[in-house]
PDB file of C-alpha atoms in Angstrom:
ATOM      1  CA  SER A   5     149.732  62.695 123.119  1.00  0.00           C
ATOM      2  CA  TYR A   6     152.857  63.265 125.188  1.00  0.00           C
ATOM      3  CA  GLU A   7     152.033  64.989 128.373  1.00  0.00           C
ATOM      4  CA  LEU A   8     155.416  66.955 130.325  1.00  0.00           C
ATOM      5  CA  THR A   9     154.147  68.411 133.281  1.00  0.00           C
ATOM      6  CA  GLN A  10     156.859  71.629 135.493  1.00  0.00           C
ATOM      7  CA  PRO A  11     155.831  73.194 138.467  1.00  0.00           C
ATOM      8  CA  LEU A  12     154.208  76.775 137.649  1.00  0.00           C
ATOM      9  CA  SER A  13     156.331  77.824 140.179  1.00  0.00           C
ATOM     10  CA  VAL A  14     159.307  78.081 141.261  1.00  0.00           C
ATOM     11  CA  SER A  15     161.031  80.703 144.569  1.00  0.00           C
ATOM     12  CA  VAL A  16     164.913  80.412 144.654  1.00  0.00           C
ATOM     13  CA  ALA A  17     167.072  83.169 146.643  1.00  0.00           C
ATOM     14  CA  LEU A  18     169.997  85.670 145.815  1.00  0.00           C
ATOM     15  CA  GLY A  19     173.074  83.411 145.069  1.00  0.00           C
ATOM     16  CA  GLN A  20     171.558  80.694 146.023  1.00  0.00           C
ATOM     17  CA  THR A  21     170.586  77.006 143.909  1.00  0.00           C
ATOM     18  CA  ALA A  22     166.854  77.386 141.334  1.00  0.00           C
ATOM     19  CA  ARG A  23     165.945  73.589 140.497  1.00  0.00           C
ATOM     20  CA  ILE A  24     163.202  74.055 138.007  1.00  0.00           C
ATOM     21  CA  THR A  25     161.228  69.253 137.055  1.00  0.00           C
ATOM     22  CA  CYS A  26     159.417  68.116 133.428  1.00  0.00           C
ATOM     23  CA  GLY A  27     158.507  65.080 134.608  1.00  0.00           C
ATOM     24  CA  GLY A  28     157.169  63.524 131.092  1.00  0.00           C
ATOM     25  CA  ASN A  29     156.000  58.904 130.660  1.00  0.00           C
ATOM     26  CA  ASN A  30     160.675  58.142 130.088  1.00  0.00           C
ATOM     27  CA  ILE A  31     161.497  61.445 129.471  1.00  0.00           C
ATOM     28  CA  GLY A  32     165.075  59.311 130.117  1.00  0.00           C
ATOM     29  CA  SER A  33     164.766  58.263 126.680  1.00  0.00           C
ATOM     30  CA  LYS A  34     163.996  61.383 124.652  1.00  0.00           C
ATOM     31  CA  ASN A  35     166.154  64.289 124.612  1.00  0.00           C
ATOM     32  CA  VAL A  36     165.001  67.433 126.107  1.00  0.00           C
ATOM     33  CA  HIS A  37     165.487  71.410 125.702  1.00  0.00           C
ATOM     34  CA  TRP A  38     164.682  74.179 128.286  1.00  0.00           C
ATOM     35  CA  TYR A  39     163.808  77.244 127.173  1.00  0.00           C
ATOM     36  CA  GLN A  40     163.905  80.774 128.965  1.00  0.00           C
ATOM     37  CA  GLN A  41     161.373  83.481 128.238  1.00  0.00           C
ATOM     38  CA  LYS A  42     160.884  86.706 129.815  1.00  0.00           C
ATOM     39  CA  PRO A  43     158.510  89.321 129.869  1.00  0.00           C
ATOM     40  CA  GLY A  44     157.883  90.115 126.038  1.00  0.00           C
ATOM     41  CA  GLN A  45     160.386  89.076 124.418  1.00  0.00           C
ATOM     42  CA  ALA A  46     160.758  85.900 122.644  1.00  0.00           C
ATOM     43  CA  PRO A  47     161.851  82.379 123.796  1.00  0.00           C
ATOM     44  CA  VAL A  48     165.633  82.195 124.719  1.00  0.00           C
ATOM     45  CA  LEU A  49     166.996  78.233 123.862  1.00  0.00           C
ATOM     46  CA  VAL A  50     169.286  77.818 127.675  1.00  0.00           C
ATOM     47  CA  ILE A  51     169.948  74.201 127.731  1.00  0.00           C
ATOM     48  CA  TYR A  52     169.960  71.500 124.359  1.00  0.00           C
ATOM     49  CA  ARG A  53     169.686  67.544 124.112  1.00  0.00           C
ATOM     50  CA  ASP A  54     169.715  67.663 128.051  1.00  0.00           C
ATOM     51  CA  SER A  55     172.425  69.335 128.788  1.00  0.00           C
ATOM     52  CA  ASN A  56     174.334  71.291 127.205  1.00  0.00           C
ATOM     53  CA  ARG A  57     174.247  74.996 126.744  1.00  0.00           C
ATOM     54  CA  PRO A  58     174.729  77.259 123.389  1.00  0.00           C
ATOM     55  CA  SER A  59     177.367  79.701 123.015  1.00  0.00           C
ATOM     56  CA  GLY A  60     176.629  82.749 125.356  1.00  0.00           C
ATOM     57  CA  ILE A  61     174.685  80.920 127.470  1.00  0.00           C
ATOM     58  CA  PRO A  62     175.854  80.808 130.832  1.00  0.00           C
ATOM     59  CA  GLU A  63     177.497  78.102 132.814  1.00  0.00           C
ATOM     60  CA  ARG A  64     175.584  78.687 135.932  1.00  0.00           C
ATOM     61  CA  PHE A  65     172.570  77.209 133.494  1.00  0.00           C
ATOM     62  CA  SER A  66     172.670  73.428 133.581  1.00  0.00           C
ATOM     63  CA  GLY A  67     170.800  69.934 132.449  1.00  0.00           C
ATOM     64  CA  SER A  68     169.933  66.519 134.039  1.00  0.00           C
ATOM     65  CA  ASN A  69     167.061  64.327 132.689  1.00  0.00           C
ATOM     66  CA  SER A  70     166.211  61.170 133.464  1.00  0.00           C
ATOM     67  CA  GLY A  71     164.153  58.060 134.634  1.00  0.00           C
ATOM     68  CA  ASN A  72     160.679  60.510 134.424  1.00  0.00           C
ATOM     69  CA  THR A  73     161.861  63.604 135.593  1.00  0.00           C
ATOM     70  CA  ALA A  74     164.140  65.716 133.422  1.00  0.00           C
ATOM     71  CA  THR A  75     166.111  69.264 135.746  1.00  0.00           C
ATOM     72  CA  LEU A  76     166.802  72.748 134.521  1.00  0.00           C
ATOM     73  CA  THR A  77     169.698  73.843 137.521  1.00  0.00           C
ATOM     74  CA  ILE A  78     170.138  77.429 137.616  1.00  0.00           C
ATOM     75  CA  SER A  79     172.942  78.029 140.616  1.00  0.00           C
ATOM     76  CA  ARG A  80     173.727  81.452 141.474  1.00  0.00           C
ATOM     77  CA  ALA A  81     170.848  83.089 140.448  1.00  0.00           C
ATOM     78  CA  GLN A  82     170.304  86.572 139.928  1.00  0.00           C
ATOM     79  CA  ALA A  83     167.349  89.092 139.385  1.00  0.00           C
ATOM     80  CA  GLY A  84     168.221  88.578 135.997  1.00  0.00           C
ATOM     81  CA  ASP A  85     167.068  84.672 135.501  1.00  0.00           C
ATOM     82  CA  GLU A  86     163.400  86.026 136.378  1.00  0.00           C
ATOM     83  CA  ALA A  87     161.705  85.025 133.932  1.00  0.00           C
ATOM     84  CA  ASP A  88     159.301  81.717 132.298  1.00  0.00           C
ATOM     85  CA  TYR A  89     161.008  78.751 131.901  1.00  0.00           C
ATOM     86  CA  TYR A  90     159.808  75.911 129.194  1.00  0.00           C
ATOM     87  CA  CYS A  91     160.920  72.277 128.973  1.00  0.00           C
ATOM     88  CA  GLN A  92     160.384  71.062 125.091  1.00  0.00           C
ATOM     89  CA  VAL A  93     160.406  67.887 123.926  1.00  0.00           C
ATOM     90  CA  TRP A  94     160.504  66.171 119.979  1.00  0.00           C
ATOM     91  CA  ASP A  95     156.999  62.863 121.116  1.00  0.00           C
ATOM     92  CA  SER A  96     156.914  59.023 119.085  1.00  0.00           C
ATOM     93  CA  SER A  97     153.865  61.074 116.635  1.00  0.00           C
ATOM     94  CA  SER A  98     155.589  63.801 115.659  1.00  0.00           C
ATOM     95  CA  HIS A  99     155.581  67.060 117.441  1.00  0.00           C
ATOM     96  CA  VAL A 100     156.945  70.070 119.402  1.00  0.00           C
ATOM     97  CA  VAL A 101     156.212  68.757 122.992  1.00  0.00           C
ATOM     98  CA  PHE A 102     156.066  72.467 125.201  1.00  0.00           C
ATOM     99  CA  GLY A 103     156.197  72.160 129.409  1.00  0.00           C
ATOM    100  CA  GLY A 104     152.956  74.320 130.711  1.00  0.00           C
ATOM    101  CA  GLY A 105     156.283  76.519 131.713  1.00  0.00           C
ATOM    102  CA  THR A 106     157.384  77.804 135.570  1.00  0.00           C
ATOM    103  CA  LYS A 107     157.933  81.560 136.471  1.00  0.00           C
ATOM    104  CA  LEU A 108     160.823  81.302 138.749  1.00  0.00           C
ATOM    105  CA  THR A 109     161.344  84.169 140.971  1.00  0.00           C
ATOM    106  CA  VAL A 110     164.543  85.386 142.267  1.00  0.00           C
ATOM    107  CA  LEU A 111     164.240  86.696 146.173  1.00  0.00           C
TER     108      LEU A 111
ATOM    109  CA  GLU B 258     172.971  87.420 112.359  1.00  0.00           C
ATOM    110  CA  VAL B 259     169.911  84.860 112.396  1.00  0.00           C
ATOM    111  CA  GLN B 260     166.398  87.084 111.819  1.00  0.00           C
ATOM    112  CA  LEU B 261     163.389  86.156 111.876  1.00  0.00           C
ATOM    113  CA  VAL B 262     160.732  87.919 111.314  1.00  0.00           C
ATOM    114  CA  GLU B 263     157.323  87.624 111.406  1.00  0.00           C
ATOM    115  CA  SER B 264     154.532  89.195 109.762  1.00  0.00           C
ATOM    116  CA  GLY B 265     150.587  90.035 109.348  1.00  0.00           C
ATOM    117  CA  GLY B 266     148.864  89.724 112.383  1.00  0.00           C
ATOM    118  CA  VAL B 267     145.497  91.699 112.555  1.00  0.00           C
ATOM    119  CA  VAL B 268     142.100  91.480 113.811  1.00  0.00           C
ATOM    120  CA  VAL B 269     140.331  89.513 112.380  1.00  0.00           C
ATOM    121  CA  GLN B 270     136.154  87.787 112.891  1.00  0.00           C
ATOM    122  CA  PRO B 271     136.036  84.448 114.003  1.00  0.00           C
ATOM    123  CA  GLY B 272     134.824  81.551 111.201  1.00  0.00           C
ATOM    124  CA  GLY B 273     138.178  84.119 108.592  1.00  0.00           C
ATOM    125  CA  SER B 274     141.501  83.721 107.711  1.00  0.00           C
ATOM    126  CA  LEU B 275     144.704  85.235 106.935  1.00  0.00           C
ATOM    127  CA  ARG B 276     148.467  84.379 106.250  1.00  0.00           C
ATOM    128  CA  LEU B 277     151.272  84.978 108.572  1.00  0.00           C
ATOM    129  CA  SER B 278     154.600  85.483 107.049  1.00  0.00           C
ATOM    130  CA  CYS B 279     158.457  85.020 108.728  1.00  0.00           C
ATOM    131  CA  ALA B 280     161.161  86.464 106.568  1.00  0.00           C
ATOM    132  CA  ALA B 281     164.180  84.674 107.887  1.00  0.00           C
ATOM    133  CA  SER B 282     167.812  85.915 106.842  1.00  0.00           C
ATOM    134  CA  GLY B 283     171.188  85.358 108.551  1.00  0.00           C
ATOM    135  CA  PHE B 284     171.749  81.292 107.438  1.00  0.00           C
ATOM    136  CA  THR B 285     170.950  79.393 104.739  1.00  0.00           C
ATOM    137  CA  PHE B 286     167.507  78.858 104.699  1.00  0.00           C
ATOM    138  CA  ASP B 287     167.125  75.716 102.372  1.00  0.00           C
ATOM    139  CA  ASP B 288     168.651  74.099 105.056  1.00  0.00           C
ATOM    140  CA  TYR B 289     166.531  73.728 107.863  1.00  0.00           C
ATOM    141  CA  ALA B 290     162.909  72.942 108.841  1.00  0.00           C
ATOM    142  CA  MET B 291     160.720  75.634 110.790  1.00  0.00           C
ATOM    143  CA  HIS B 292     158.620  76.147 112.624  1.00  0.00           C
ATOM    144  CA  TRP B 293     155.553  77.912 114.180  1.00  0.00           C
ATOM    145  CA  VAL B 294     154.788  78.867 117.766  1.00  0.00           C
ATOM    146  CA  ARG B 295     151.995  79.896 119.080  1.00  0.00           C
ATOM    147  CA  GLN B 296     150.822  81.842 122.480  1.00  0.00           C
ATOM    148  CA  ALA B 297     147.357  83.208 124.068  1.00  0.00           C
ATOM    149  CA  PRO B 298     147.357  85.974 125.820  1.00  0.00           C
ATOM    150  CA  GLY B 299     148.693  84.964 129.475  1.00  0.00           C
ATOM    151  CA  LYS B 300     149.573  81.588 128.308  1.00  0.00           C
ATOM    152  CA  GLY B 301     152.081  79.174 127.546  1.00  0.00           C
ATOM    153  CA  LEU B 302     154.125  78.230 124.063  1.00  0.00           C
ATOM    154  CA  GLU B 303     151.697  75.789 122.049  1.00  0.00           C
ATOM    155  CA  TRP B 304     153.564  74.355 119.144  1.00  0.00           C
ATOM    156  CA  VAL B 305     151.275  74.894 115.779  1.00  0.00           C
ATOM    157  CA  SER B 306     153.515  73.401 113.107  1.00  0.00           C
ATOM    158  CA  LEU B 307     156.662  72.318 111.378  1.00  0.00           C
ATOM    159  CA  ILE B 308     158.426  72.143 108.455  1.00  0.00           C
ATOM    160  CA  SER B 309     160.752  70.039 106.543  1.00  0.00           C
ATOM    161  CA  TRP B 310     163.874  72.120 104.576  1.00  0.00           C
ATOM    162  CA  ASP B 311     162.319  71.186 101.711  1.00  0.00           C
ATOM    163  CA  GLY B 312     158.601  71.400 102.535  1.00  0.00           C
ATOM    164  CA  GLY B 313     158.688  68.183 101.428  1.00  0.00           C
ATOM    165  CA  SER B 314     157.116  66.853 104.902  1.00  0.00           C
ATOM    166  CA  THR B 315     154.658  68.708 107.588  1.00  0.00           C
ATOM    167  CA  TYR B 316     153.521  68.164 110.477  1.00  0.00           C
ATOM    168  CA  TYR B 317     149.987  69.645 113.004  1.00  0.00           C
ATOM    169  CA  ALA B 318     149.532  70.733 116.130  1.00  0.00           C
ATOM    170  CA  ASP B 319     146.246  68.734 117.055  1.00  0.00           C
ATOM    171  CA  SER B 320     143.954  71.302 117.654  1.00  0.00           C
ATOM    172  CA  VAL B 321     144.727  73.194 113.853  1.00  0.00           C
ATOM    173  CA  LYS B 322     145.020  70.369 111.775  1.00  0.00           C
ATOM    174  CA  GLY B 323     142.693  70.315 108.826  1.00  0.00           C
ATOM    175  CA  ARG B 324     142.433  74.364 109.074  1.00  0.00           C
ATOM    176  CA  PHE B 325     146.319  75.451 109.091  1.00  0.00           C
ATOM    177  CA  THR B 326     148.849  74.983 106.630  1.00  0.00           C
ATOM    178  CA  ILE B 327     152.993  75.690 106.865  1.00  0.00           C
ATOM    179  CA  SER B 328     154.478  76.291 103.404  1.00  0.00           C
ATOM    180  CA  ARG B 329     157.924  77.531 102.619  1.00  0.00           C
ATOM    181  CA  ASP B 330     159.226  79.535  98.939  1.00  0.00           C
ATOM    182  CA  ASN B 331     163.022  78.823  99.347  1.00  0.00           C
ATOM    183  CA  SER B 332     163.867  80.822  96.827  1.00  0.00           C
ATOM    184  CA  LYS B 333     162.183  84.094  98.913  1.00  0.00           C
ATOM    185  CA  ASN B 334     163.863  82.219 102.561  1.00  0.00           C
ATOM    186  CA  SER B 335     159.918  82.627 103.451  1.00  0.00           C
ATOM    187  CA  LEU B 336     157.589  80.454 106.042  1.00  0.00           C
ATOM    188  CA  TYR B 337     153.690  80.978 105.765  1.00  0.00           C
ATOM    189  CA  LEU B 338     150.676  80.124 107.561  1.00  0.00           C
ATOM    190  CA  GLN B 339     148.145  80.697 105.551  1.00  0.00           C
ATOM    191  CA  MET B 340     144.969  79.676 108.695  1.00  0.00           C
ATOM    192  CA  ASN B 341     141.545  79.322 107.934  1.00  0.00           C
ATOM    193  CA  SER B 342     138.040  79.004 109.695  1.00  0.00           C
ATOM    194  CA  LEU B 343     140.104  80.869 112.907  1.00  0.00           C
ATOM    195  CA  ARG B 344     137.926  80.590 115.738  1.00  0.00           C
ATOM    196  CA  ALA B 345     138.660  82.716 119.725  1.00  0.00           C
ATOM    197  CA  GLU B 346     140.892  80.590 120.449  1.00  0.00           C
ATOM    198  CA  ASP B 347     143.000  80.716 117.862  1.00  0.00           C
ATOM    199  CA  THR B 348     144.045  83.959 119.448  1.00  0.00           C
ATOM    200  CA  ALA B 349     147.869  84.507 120.682  1.00  0.00           C
ATOM    201  CA  LEU B 350     151.150  85.954 119.632  1.00  0.00           C
ATOM    202  CA  TYR B 351     152.747  83.996 117.136  1.00  0.00           C
ATOM    203  CA  TYR B 352     156.484  83.419 116.722  1.00  0.00           C
ATOM    204  CA  CYS B 353     158.149  81.454 113.553  1.00  0.00           C
ATOM    205  CA  ALA B 354     161.721  79.222 114.934  1.00  0.00           C
ATOM    206  CA  LYS B 355     164.838  77.801 113.631  1.00  0.00           C
ATOM    207  CA  ASP B 356     164.236  74.015 113.915  1.00  0.00           C
ATOM    208  CA  HIS B 357     168.450  73.453 114.930  1.00  0.00           C
ATOM    209  CA  GLY B 358     168.557  70.014 112.361  1.00  0.00           C
ATOM    210  CA  SER B 359     170.385  66.796 112.731  1.00  0.00           C
ATOM    211  CA  GLY B 360     167.243  65.725 113.713  1.00  0.00           C
ATOM    212  CA  SER B 361     166.617  66.834 117.523  1.00  0.00           C
ATOM    213  CA  TYR B 362     164.156  69.182 117.028  1.00  0.00           C
ATOM    214  CA  TYR B 363     164.580  72.245 118.716  1.00  0.00           C
ATOM    215  CA  LEU B 364     164.832  75.638 118.797  1.00  0.00           C
ATOM    216  CA  ASP B 365     167.373  77.399 117.928  1.00  0.00           C
ATOM    217  CA  TYR B 366     166.256  81.618 116.965  1.00  0.00           C
ATOM    218  CA  TRP B 367     163.021  82.650 117.281  1.00  0.00           C
ATOM    219  CA  GLY B 368     161.189  85.503 115.721  1.00  0.00           C
ATOM    220  CA  GLN B 369     159.794  88.007 118.342  1.00  0.00           C
ATOM    221  CA  GLY B 370     155.621  87.292 116.702  1.00  0.00           C
ATOM    222  CA  THR B 371     153.142  88.711 115.220  1.00  0.00           C
ATOM    223  CA  LEU B 372     150.251  88.602 117.339  1.00  0.00           C
ATOM    224  CA  VAL B 373     146.636  87.832 115.686  1.00  0.00           C
ATOM    225  CA  THR B 374     143.651  88.281 117.845  1.00  0.00           C
ATOM    226  CA  VAL B 375     140.271  86.657 116.285  1.00  0.00           C
ATOM    227  CA  SER B 376     136.967  88.329 117.054  1.00  0.00           C
ATOM    228  CA  SER B 377     133.418  90.294 116.637  1.00  0.00           C
TER     229      SER B 377
END
């Protein structure tokens, strides 16, 4: 089965740029989606199809995908961006696959 | 406004059964596939199941295949998850989520979840 690998945690200084990676075999050939989950809340879609933002998501959130790594980039990080972030793909075996999640800390 | 409201989560003994429901509103329910996703306490997201817009196609995670059954009633704008032979490792918050459509299989709206606890 297809696996997605994320770092357990990423830290970023307030106002700086955070990058959260999602690794998978030839993930660049798949559509990657990203979700933000704050404590006690349901996940929220923040990036779809590699680099598209749903309405209401700040432009500070962007995504890219190439080779074996997809990346969620959060520019000008704010305290309110502290959350768990999950990447997700649709696998050829007809399964939705989530990465293990990354906890973002804003220092 | 899209709303998804799950219900049916309770404490159940190992080996028991349970049916979760999800009431949908704010969109044309029978135009979209729907998912169940779960999250064990302190753990990450785990996809559980997907059903097509008409119920004609269903997909399951290996961890629940043969024990769980997803279904929908488009006349009632409702999604269901029948859970049998429950195990301790099925303890989780269960979310229903709407698929965006267009074949990309991403989840654009989520409910707040219903808690299932499997314990004796």
